[in-house]
Amino acid sequence: MTERFDCHYCKESLFGKKYILKEDSPFCVKCYENLYSNTCEECKKPIGADCKDLSYKDRHWHETCFHCFQCKNSLVDKPFAAKEEHLLCTDCYSNEYSSKCNECKKTIMPGTRKMEYKGNSWHETCFICCRCQQPIGTKSFIPKDNQNFCVPCYEMQFAMQCVQCKKAITTGGVTYREQPWHKECFVCTACKKQLSGQRFTSRDEFAYCLSCFCNLYAKKCAGCTNPISGLGGTKYISFEERQWHNDCFNCKKCSLSLVGRGFLTERDDILCPECGKDI
């Protein structure tokens, strides 16, 4: 007897008929299509065994149904884009959804690299420094008057030069005597500490922090020997080439404040009239 060769599902003989193997089991074409064929997204009919099954993200199409949603041109072996579950050829997608280059005004095609800044888009080759014409790419840049500059060109053309180091000031900076300085260059002439944001004074056009200025140039109080800065409205008493802080101008004996009062001197000491009456 001849061994039987039947469809795995309907058991009809497959001798002399077309069949399809699935997992080593033979199926007649009708059973295979009913059981395993995918449904076409476009026409909703099964994709038969004798048809080419085109798939994208778990969706399937007949080869003749795989076309652009808008212009209906075939997408077989062509690039395409998806929008809201619809497939579009690159031309239709670009016309409908793609950004326009801010420089050349042409469409930025899907899949090509684009540069974006504040709602505007450029082709990578169009996003260039308006001075040197070199592509900016992912490097830092500075916008000015609707134009983009690479940092070296911006510094060369617009940035102020620091009086101290002669280099461009790109951010922040300090103005002193109507001249620009980097914050890190504007320092005390003596101790070299940064003066930006600090109280300071000057002598012979050189800037000093208050501590250095007092130590170098301020008169010393005859009472406490500390410097009298005279800055910020500090009050002091001056008498015969000697100076006192207001708080230090006191009677040597009884410590009574002599500010606004009469006083006597005994050698280097100052006395109130009461303590000095026996002199």
PDB file of C-alpha atoms in Angstrom:
ATOM      1  CA  MET A   1       0.000   0.000   0.000  1.00  0.00           C
ATOM      2  CA  THR A   2       1.074   3.517  -0.735  1.00  0.00           C
ATOM      3  CA  GLU A   3       1.694   5.631   2.427  1.00  0.00           C
ATOM      4  CA  ARG A   4      -0.910   8.350   2.903  1.00  0.00           C
ATOM      5  CA  PHE A   5       0.079  12.008   2.508  1.00  0.00           C
ATOM      6  CA  ASP A   6      -2.751  14.175   3.844  1.00  0.00           C
ATOM      7  CA  CYS A   7      -3.323  17.750   4.952  1.00  0.00           C
ATOM      8  CA  HIS A   8      -2.507  18.008   8.653  1.00  0.00           C
ATOM      9  CA  TYR A   9      -5.763  19.890   9.311  1.00  0.00           C
ATOM     10  CA  CYS A  10      -8.534  18.706   6.925  1.00  0.00           C
ATOM     11  CA  LYS A  11      -6.974  15.276   6.246  1.00  0.00           C
ATOM     12  CA  GLU A  12      -7.596  15.521   2.506  1.00  0.00           C
ATOM     13  CA  SER A  13      -5.018  13.818   0.349  1.00  0.00           C
ATOM     14  CA  LEU A  14      -2.242  16.081  -0.909  1.00  0.00           C
ATOM     15  CA  PHE A  15      -1.086  13.770  -3.699  1.00  0.00           C
ATOM     16  CA  GLY A  16      -0.769  15.793  -6.884  1.00  0.00           C
ATOM     17  CA  LYS A  17      -1.714  19.016  -5.070  1.00  0.00           C
ATOM     18  CA  LYS A  18       0.150  22.102  -3.949  1.00  0.00           C
ATOM     19  CA  TYR A  19       0.872  22.115  -0.240  1.00  0.00           C
ATOM     20  CA  ILE A  20       2.759  24.151   2.346  1.00  0.00           C
ATOM     21  CA  LEU A  21       4.924  22.861   5.204  1.00  0.00           C
ATOM     22  CA  LYS A  22       4.543  24.484   8.600  1.00  0.00           C
ATOM     23  CA  GLU A  23       6.594  23.146  11.475  1.00  0.00           C
ATOM     24  CA  ASP A  24       7.225  19.982   9.459  1.00  0.00           C
ATOM     25  CA  SER A  25       3.480  19.396   8.940  1.00  0.00           C
ATOM     26  CA  PRO A  26       1.908  19.641   5.468  1.00  0.00           C
ATOM     27  CA  PHE A  27      -1.185  21.793   4.885  1.00  0.00           C
ATOM     28  CA  CYS A  28      -3.294  22.253   1.808  1.00  0.00           C
ATOM     29  CA  VAL A  29      -3.285  25.832   0.552  1.00  0.00           C
ATOM     30  CA  LYS A  30      -6.856  26.499   1.674  1.00  0.00           C
ATOM     31  CA  CYS A  31      -6.276  25.315   5.239  1.00  0.00           C
ATOM     32  CA  TYR A  32      -2.953  27.100   5.510  1.00  0.00           C
ATOM     33  CA  GLU A  33      -4.486  30.426   4.390  1.00  0.00           C
ATOM     34  CA  ASN A  34      -7.450  30.031   6.747  1.00  0.00           C
ATOM     35  CA  LEU A  35      -5.236  29.185   9.693  1.00  0.00           C
ATOM     36  CA  TYR A  36      -2.088  31.213   9.230  1.00  0.00           C
ATOM     37  CA  SER A  37      -2.418  33.918   6.586  1.00  0.00           C
ATOM     38  CA  ASN A  38      -2.118  37.552   7.720  1.00  0.00           C
ATOM     39  CA  THR A  39      -4.847  40.037   6.883  1.00  0.00           C
ATOM     40  CA  CYS A  40      -3.886  42.954   4.657  1.00  0.00           C
ATOM     41  CA  GLU A  41      -4.148  46.349   6.405  1.00  0.00           C
ATOM     42  CA  GLU A  42      -5.377  47.977   3.197  1.00  0.00           C
ATOM     43  CA  CYS A  43      -7.926  45.628   1.628  1.00  0.00           C
ATOM     44  CA  LYS A  44      -8.643  43.522   4.756  1.00  0.00           C
ATOM     45  CA  LYS A  45      -8.322  40.305   2.719  1.00  0.00           C
ATOM     46  CA  PRO A  46      -6.041  37.408   3.609  1.00  0.00           C
ATOM     47  CA  ILE A  47      -2.541  37.501   2.123  1.00  0.00           C
ATOM     48  CA  GLY A  48      -2.442  34.185   0.317  1.00  0.00           C
ATOM     49  CA  ALA A  49       0.420  31.777   0.168  1.00  0.00           C
ATOM     50  CA  ASP A  50       1.142  32.744  -3.431  1.00  0.00           C
ATOM     51  CA  CYS A  51       1.351  36.466  -2.521  1.00  0.00           C
ATOM     52  CA  LYS A  52       4.236  38.437  -1.125  1.00  0.00           C
ATOM     53  CA  ASP A  53       3.581  39.479   2.483  1.00  0.00           C
ATOM     54  CA  LEU A  54       5.077  42.908   3.331  1.00  0.00           C
ATOM     55  CA  SER A  55       5.173  43.786   7.026  1.00  0.00           C
ATOM     56  CA  TYR A  56       5.926  46.846   9.164  1.00  0.00           C
ATOM     57  CA  LYS A  57       5.528  46.921  12.958  1.00  0.00           C
ATOM     58  CA  ASP A  58       3.359  43.799  13.099  1.00  0.00           C
ATOM     59  CA  ARG A  59       1.106  45.053  10.310  1.00  0.00           C
ATOM     60  CA  HIS A  60       0.873  43.339   6.924  1.00  0.00           C
ATOM     61  CA  TRP A  61       0.063  44.277   3.327  1.00  0.00           C
ATOM     62  CA  HIS A  62      -0.259  42.687  -0.087  1.00  0.00           C
ATOM     63  CA  GLU A  63       2.534  43.908  -2.302  1.00  0.00           C
ATOM     64  CA  THR A  64      -0.040  45.732  -4.475  1.00  0.00           C
ATOM     65  CA  CYS A  65      -1.642  47.332  -1.400  1.00  0.00           C
ATOM     66  CA  PHE A  66       1.586  48.658   0.078  1.00  0.00           C
ATOM     67  CA  HIS A  67       1.386  52.266  -1.152  1.00  0.00           C
ATOM     68  CA  CYS A  68       1.487  55.854   0.073  1.00  0.00           C
ATOM     69  CA  PHE A  69      -1.678  56.862   1.931  1.00  0.00           C
ATOM     70  CA  GLN A  70      -1.741  60.221   0.183  1.00  0.00           C
ATOM     71  CA  CYS A  71      -0.455  59.883  -3.398  1.00  0.00           C
ATOM     72  CA  LYS A  72      -1.069  56.097  -3.662  1.00  0.00           C
ATOM     73  CA  ASN A  73       2.348  55.458  -5.238  1.00  0.00           C
ATOM     74  CA  SER A  74       3.896  52.111  -4.375  1.00  0.00           C
ATOM     75  CA  LEU A  75       6.240  52.019  -1.372  1.00  0.00           C
ATOM     76  CA  VAL A  76       7.781  48.663  -2.289  1.00  0.00           C
ATOM     77  CA  ASP A  77      11.586  48.920  -1.949  1.00  0.00           C
ATOM     78  CA  LYS A  78      11.304  52.673  -1.262  1.00  0.00           C
ATOM     79  CA  PRO A  79      11.882  54.746   1.871  1.00  0.00           C
ATOM     80  CA  PHE A  80       8.740  55.821   3.701  1.00  0.00           C
ATOM     81  CA  ALA A  81       7.584  57.411   6.951  1.00  0.00           C
ATOM     82  CA  ALA A  82       4.690  56.693   9.288  1.00  0.00           C
ATOM     83  CA  LYS A  83       2.300  59.315  10.643  1.00  0.00           C
ATOM     84  CA  GLU A  84      -0.738  58.454  12.774  1.00  0.00           C
ATOM     85  CA  GLU A  85      -0.661  54.831  11.524  1.00  0.00           C
ATOM     86  CA  HIS A  86      -0.596  55.937   7.888  1.00  0.00           C
ATOM     87  CA  LEU A  87       2.392  55.217   5.633  1.00  0.00           C
ATOM     88  CA  LEU A  88       3.615  58.071   3.455  1.00  0.00           C
ATOM     89  CA  CYS A  89       6.287  58.347   0.786  1.00  0.00           C
ATOM     90  CA  THR A  90       9.085  60.735   1.708  1.00  0.00           C
ATOM     91  CA  ASP A  91       7.829  63.405  -0.701  1.00  0.00           C
ATOM     92  CA  CYS A  92       4.314  63.475   0.779  1.00  0.00           C
ATOM     93  CA  TYR A  93       5.605  63.296   4.328  1.00  0.00           C
ATOM     94  CA  SER A  94       8.038  66.148   3.727  1.00  0.00           C
ATOM     95  CA  ASN A  95       5.450  68.363   2.081  1.00  0.00           C
ATOM     96  CA  GLU A  96       2.971  67.746   4.867  1.00  0.00           C
ATOM     97  CA  TYR A  97       5.023  67.461   8.055  1.00  0.00           C
ATOM     98  CA  SER A  98       8.752  68.104   7.637  1.00  0.00           C
ATOM     99  CA  SER A  99      10.485  71.240   8.860  1.00  0.00           C
ATOM    100  CA  LYS A 100      11.786  73.830   6.423  1.00  0.00           C
ATOM    101  CA  CYS A 101      15.406  74.906   6.701  1.00  0.00           C
ATOM    102  CA  ASN A 102      15.681  78.416   8.133  1.00  0.00           C
ATOM    103  CA  GLU A 103      18.605  79.136   5.804  1.00  0.00           C
ATOM    104  CA  CYS A 104      17.824  77.628   2.381  1.00  0.00           C
ATOM    105  CA  LYS A 105      14.036  77.351   2.947  1.00  0.00           C
ATOM    106  CA  LYS A 106      14.020  73.808   1.534  1.00  0.00           C
ATOM    107  CA  THR A 107      12.416  70.806   3.209  1.00  0.00           C
ATOM    108  CA  ILE A 108      14.514  68.869   5.716  1.00  0.00           C
ATOM    109  CA  MET A 109      13.904  65.312   4.551  1.00  0.00           C
ATOM    110  CA  PRO A 110      13.041  62.550   7.040  1.00  0.00           C
ATOM    111  CA  GLY A 111      16.096  60.623   8.151  1.00  0.00           C
ATOM    112  CA  THR A 112      18.492  63.503   7.508  1.00  0.00           C
ATOM    113  CA  ARG A 113      20.192  65.242  10.395  1.00  0.00           C
ATOM    114  CA  LYS A 114      18.802  68.613  11.361  1.00  0.00           C
ATOM    115  CA  MET A 115      19.873  71.298  13.823  1.00  0.00           C
ATOM    116  CA  GLU A 116      17.263  73.076  15.955  1.00  0.00           C
ATOM    117  CA  TYR A 117      17.364  76.251  18.038  1.00  0.00           C
ATOM    118  CA  LYS A 118      14.467  78.229  19.493  1.00  0.00           C
ATOM    119  CA  GLY A 119      11.858  76.760  17.175  1.00  0.00           C
ATOM    120  CA  ASN A 120      13.938  77.079  13.997  1.00  0.00           C
ATOM    121  CA  SER A 121      15.482  74.208  12.044  1.00  0.00           C
ATOM    122  CA  TRP A 122      18.453  73.943   9.679  1.00  0.00           C
ATOM    123  CA  HIS A 123      20.051  71.322   7.480  1.00  0.00           C
ATOM    124  CA  GLU A 124      23.305  70.351   9.157  1.00  0.00           C
ATOM    125  CA  THR A 125      25.210  71.808   6.195  1.00  0.00           C
ATOM    126  CA  CYS A 126      23.208  75.066   6.369  1.00  0.00           C
ATOM    127  CA  PHE A 127      23.794  75.679  10.082  1.00  0.00           C
ATOM    128  CA  ILE A 128      26.996  77.669   9.688  1.00  0.00           C
ATOM    129  CA  CYS A 129      28.773  80.646  11.241  1.00  0.00           C
ATOM    130  CA  CYS A 130      27.765  83.741   9.294  1.00  0.00           C
ATOM    131  CA  ARG A 131      31.333  85.109   9.547  1.00  0.00           C
ATOM    132  CA  CYS A 132      33.649  82.203   8.715  1.00  0.00           C
ATOM    133  CA  GLN A 133      30.981  80.105   6.920  1.00  0.00           C
ATOM    134  CA  GLN A 134      32.122  76.931   8.688  1.00  0.00           C
ATOM    135  CA  PRO A 135      29.513  74.390   9.934  1.00  0.00           C
ATOM    136  CA  ILE A 136      28.725  74.886  13.613  1.00  0.00           C
ATOM    137  CA  GLY A 137      27.458  71.342  14.192  1.00  0.00           C
ATOM    138  CA  THR A 138      27.260  70.574  17.910  1.00  0.00           C
ATOM    139  CA  LYS A 139      29.834  73.202  18.904  1.00  0.00           C
ATOM    140  CA  SER A 140      28.965  76.213  21.041  1.00  0.00           C
ATOM    141  CA  PHE A 141      27.649  79.241  19.198  1.00  0.00           C
ATOM    142  CA  ILE A 142      26.317  82.724  19.987  1.00  0.00           C
ATOM    143  CA  PRO A 143      23.242  84.206  18.238  1.00  0.00           C
ATOM    144  CA  LYS A 144      23.219  87.925  17.454  1.00  0.00           C
ATOM    145  CA  ASP A 145      20.763  89.936  15.330  1.00  0.00           C
ATOM    146  CA  ASN A 146      19.199  86.760  13.826  1.00  0.00           C
ATOM    147  CA  GLN A 147      22.614  85.432  12.845  1.00  0.00           C
ATOM    148  CA  ASN A 148      24.684  82.668  14.399  1.00  0.00           C
ATOM    149  CA  PHE A 149      28.393  82.971  15.168  1.00  0.00           C
ATOM    150  CA  CYS A 150      30.891  80.376  16.269  1.00  0.00           C
ATOM    151  CA  VAL A 151      32.524  81.468  19.538  1.00  0.00           C
ATOM    152  CA  PRO A 152      35.924  82.488  18.058  1.00  0.00           C
ATOM    153  CA  CYS A 153      34.271  84.661  15.366  1.00  0.00           C
ATOM    154  CA  TYR A 154      31.904  86.279  17.866  1.00  0.00           C
ATOM    155  CA  GLU A 155      34.787  87.134  20.185  1.00  0.00           C
ATOM    156  CA  MET A 156      36.793  88.546  17.314  1.00  0.00           C
ATOM    157  CA  GLN A 157      33.949  90.700  16.036  1.00  0.00           C
ATOM    158  CA  PHE A 158      31.922  91.768  19.073  1.00  0.00           C
ATOM    159  CA  ALA A 159      33.386  90.868  22.443  1.00  0.00           C
ATOM    160  CA  MET A 160      35.106  93.477  24.621  1.00  0.00           C
ATOM    161  CA  GLN A 161      38.751  92.879  25.466  1.00  0.00           C
ATOM    162  CA  CYS A 162      39.810  92.617  29.111  1.00  0.00           C
ATOM    163  CA  VAL A 163      42.159  95.495  30.078  1.00  0.00           C
ATOM    164  CA  GLN A 164      44.293  93.107  32.123  1.00  0.00           C
ATOM    165  CA  CYS A 165      44.733  89.951  29.994  1.00  0.00           C
ATOM    166  CA  LYS A 166      43.676  91.391  26.593  1.00  0.00           C
ATOM    167  CA  LYS A 167      41.395  88.388  25.963  1.00  0.00           C
ATOM    168  CA  ALA A 168      37.714  88.549  24.994  1.00  0.00           C
ATOM    169  CA  ILE A 169      35.056  88.858  27.691  1.00  0.00           C
ATOM    170  CA  THR A 170      32.272  86.477  26.661  1.00  0.00           C
ATOM    171  CA  THR A 171      30.221  86.294  29.867  1.00  0.00           C
ATOM    172  CA  GLY A 172      29.864  88.561  32.871  1.00  0.00           C
ATOM    173  CA  GLY A 173      32.766  90.898  33.384  1.00  0.00           C
ATOM    174  CA  VAL A 174      33.372  94.039  35.458  1.00  0.00           C
ATOM    175  CA  THR A 175      33.603  97.670  34.431  1.00  0.00           C
ATOM    176  CA  TYR A 176      36.021  99.857  36.417  1.00  0.00           C
ATOM    177  CA  ARG A 177      36.931 103.387  35.390  1.00  0.00           C
ATOM    178  CA  GLU A 178      34.933 102.753  32.195  1.00  0.00           C
ATOM    179  CA  GLN A 179      37.195  99.861  31.231  1.00  0.00           C
ATOM    180  CA  PRO A 180      36.191  96.158  30.965  1.00  0.00           C
ATOM    181  CA  TRP A 181      37.748  93.368  33.036  1.00  0.00           C
ATOM    182  CA  HIS A 182      37.161  89.659  33.474  1.00  0.00           C
ATOM    183  CA  LYS A 183      35.885  89.043  36.999  1.00  0.00           C
ATOM    184  CA  GLU A 184      38.877  86.821  37.645  1.00  0.00           C
ATOM    185  CA  CYS A 185      41.258  89.521  36.382  1.00  0.00           C
ATOM    186  CA  PHE A 186      39.836  92.327  38.521  1.00  0.00           C
ATOM    187  CA  VAL A 187      41.872  91.712  41.686  1.00  0.00           C
ATOM    188  CA  CYS A 188      43.426  93.620  44.569  1.00  0.00           C
ATOM    189  CA  THR A 189      46.766  95.133  43.550  1.00  0.00           C
ATOM    190  CA  ALA A 190      48.354  93.883  46.759  1.00  0.00           C
ATOM    191  CA  CYS A 191      46.884  90.497  47.755  1.00  0.00           C
ATOM    192  CA  LYS A 192      45.425  89.493  44.323  1.00  0.00           C
ATOM    193  CA  LYS A 193      42.044  88.474  45.732  1.00  0.00           C
ATOM    194  CA  GLN A 194      39.073  88.990  43.375  1.00  0.00           C
ATOM    195  CA  LEU A 195      37.289  92.280  43.979  1.00  0.00           C
ATOM    196  CA  SER A 196      34.100  91.505  42.037  1.00  0.00           C
ATOM    197  CA  GLY A 197      31.156  91.804  44.414  1.00  0.00           C
ATOM    198  CA  GLN A 198      33.412  93.102  47.213  1.00  0.00           C
ATOM    199  CA  ARG A 199      33.914  96.612  48.621  1.00  0.00           C
ATOM    200  CA  PHE A 200      37.153  98.130  47.408  1.00  0.00           C
ATOM    201  CA  THR A 201      38.880 101.461  46.958  1.00  0.00           C
ATOM    202  CA  SER A 202      41.725 102.803  44.848  1.00  0.00           C
ATOM    203  CA  ARG A 203      44.923 104.749  45.109  1.00  0.00           C
ATOM    204  CA  ASP A 204      46.828 106.161  42.121  1.00  0.00           C
ATOM    205  CA  GLU A 205      44.223 104.389  39.910  1.00  0.00           C
ATOM    206  CA  PHE A 206      45.104 100.979  41.384  1.00  0.00           C
ATOM    207  CA  ALA A 207      42.323  98.981  43.057  1.00  0.00           C
ATOM    208  CA  TYR A 208      42.737  97.570  46.567  1.00  0.00           C
ATOM    209  CA  CYS A 209      40.558  95.515  48.867  1.00  0.00           C
ATOM    210  CA  LEU A 210      39.725  97.426  52.068  1.00  0.00           C
ATOM    211  CA  SER A 211      42.009  95.281  54.197  1.00  0.00           C
ATOM    212  CA  CYS A 212      45.091  95.888  52.035  1.00  0.00           C
ATOM    213  CA  PHE A 213      44.300  99.567  51.554  1.00  0.00           C
ATOM    214  CA  CYS A 214      44.003 100.127  55.304  1.00  0.00           C
ATOM    215  CA  ASN A 215      47.170  98.198  56.069  1.00  0.00           C
ATOM    216  CA  LEU A 216      49.161 100.022  53.424  1.00  0.00           C
ATOM    217  CA  TYR A 217      47.816 103.582  53.440  1.00  0.00           C
ATOM    218  CA  ALA A 218      45.329 104.300  56.228  1.00  0.00           C
ATOM    219  CA  LYS A 219      46.320 106.362  59.268  1.00  0.00           C
ATOM    220  CA  LYS A 220      46.525 104.432  62.551  1.00  0.00           C
ATOM    221  CA  CYS A 221      44.283 105.250  65.476  1.00  0.00           C
ATOM    222  CA  ALA A 222      46.263 106.730  68.386  1.00  0.00           C
ATOM    223  CA  GLY A 223      43.971 104.842  70.750  1.00  0.00           C
ATOM    224  CA  CYS A 224      43.739 101.257  69.391  1.00  0.00           C
ATOM    225  CA  THR A 225      46.508 101.466  66.738  1.00  0.00           C
ATOM    226  CA  ASN A 226      44.166  99.888  64.137  1.00  0.00           C
ATOM    227  CA  PRO A 227      43.810 101.557  60.700  1.00  0.00           C
ATOM    228  CA  ILE A 228      41.250 104.288  60.218  1.00  0.00           C
ATOM    229  CA  SER A 229      39.833 103.622  56.782  1.00  0.00           C
ATOM    230  CA  GLY A 230      37.668 106.712  56.496  1.00  0.00           C
ATOM    231  CA  LEU A 231      35.489 104.697  54.078  1.00  0.00           C
ATOM    232  CA  GLY A 232      31.746 104.341  54.137  1.00  0.00           C
ATOM    233  CA  GLY A 233      31.249 107.435  56.261  1.00  0.00           C
ATOM    234  CA  THR A 234      33.506 106.259  59.093  1.00  0.00           C
ATOM    235  CA  LYS A 235      33.964 109.190  61.535  1.00  0.00           C
ATOM    236  CA  TYR A 236      37.254 109.982  63.210  1.00  0.00           C
ATOM    237  CA  ILE A 237      38.927 112.752  65.224  1.00  0.00           C
ATOM    238  CA  SER A 238      42.112 114.466  64.094  1.00  0.00           C
ATOM    239  CA  PHE A 239      44.304 116.542  66.413  1.00  0.00           C
ATOM    240  CA  GLU A 240      47.932 117.634  65.948  1.00  0.00           C
ATOM    241  CA  GLU A 241      48.725 115.018  63.304  1.00  0.00           C
ATOM    242  CA  ARG A 242      47.136 112.257  65.368  1.00  0.00           C
ATOM    243  CA  GLN A 243      43.870 110.520  64.620  1.00  0.00           C
ATOM    244  CA  TRP A 244      41.365 108.510  66.651  1.00  0.00           C
ATOM    245  CA  HIS A 245      38.296 106.458  65.856  1.00  0.00           C
ATOM    246  CA  ASN A 246      35.283 108.205  67.371  1.00  0.00           C
ATOM    247  CA  ASP A 247      34.889 105.266  69.752  1.00  0.00           C
ATOM    248  CA  CYS A 248      38.549 105.504  70.792  1.00  0.00           C
ATOM    249  CA  PHE A 249      38.592 109.265  71.530  1.00  0.00           C
ATOM    250  CA  ASN A 250      38.179 108.858  75.298  1.00  0.00           C
ATOM    251  CA  CYS A 251      39.750 110.265  78.458  1.00  0.00           C
ATOM    252  CA  LYS A 252      42.829 108.254  79.361  1.00  0.00           C
ATOM    253  CA  LYS A 253      41.868 108.140  83.044  1.00  0.00           C
ATOM    254  CA  CYS A 254      38.097 107.853  83.276  1.00  0.00           C
ATOM    255  CA  SER A 255      37.347 106.629  79.701  1.00  0.00           C
ATOM    256  CA  LEU A 256      34.699 109.320  79.187  1.00  0.00           C
ATOM    257  CA  SER A 257      34.043 109.971  75.498  1.00  0.00           C
ATOM    258  CA  LEU A 258      35.525 113.282  74.466  1.00  0.00           C
ATOM    259  CA  VAL A 259      33.758 113.532  71.107  1.00  0.00           C
ATOM    260  CA  GLY A 260      32.227 116.998  70.956  1.00  0.00           C
ATOM    261  CA  ARG A 261      33.696 117.938  74.347  1.00  0.00           C
ATOM    262  CA  GLY A 262      36.656 119.974  75.513  1.00  0.00           C
ATOM    263  CA  PHE A 263      39.783 118.064  76.442  1.00  0.00           C
ATOM    264  CA  LEU A 264      43.369 118.518  77.656  1.00  0.00           C
ATOM    265  CA  THR A 265      46.571 116.767  76.591  1.00  0.00           C
ATOM    266  CA  GLU A 266      49.315 115.395  78.769  1.00  0.00           C
ATOM    267  CA  ARG A 267      52.163 114.182  76.615  1.00  0.00           C
ATOM    268  CA  ASP A 268      50.493 111.503  74.382  1.00  0.00           C
ATOM    269  CA  ASP A 269      47.367 111.195  76.506  1.00  0.00           C
ATOM    270  CA  ILE A 270      44.081 113.078  76.241  1.00  0.00           C
ATOM    271  CA  LEU A 271      42.080 113.890  79.353  1.00  0.00           C
ATOM    272  CA  CYS A 272      38.687 115.270  80.167  1.00  0.00           C
ATOM    273  CA  PRO A 273      38.732 118.658  81.947  1.00  0.00           C
ATOM    274  CA  GLU A 274      37.849 117.012  85.277  1.00  0.00           C
ATOM    275  CA  CYS A 275      40.736 114.502  85.152  1.00  0.00           C
ATOM    276  CA  GLY A 276      43.112 117.133  83.813  1.00  0.00           C
ATOM    277  CA  LYS A 277      42.417 119.908  86.329  1.00  0.00           C
ATOM    278  CA  ASP A 278      45.363 118.916  88.506  1.00  0.00           C
ATOM    279  CA  ILE A 279      47.885 119.072  85.656  1.00  0.00           C
TER     280      ILE A 279
END
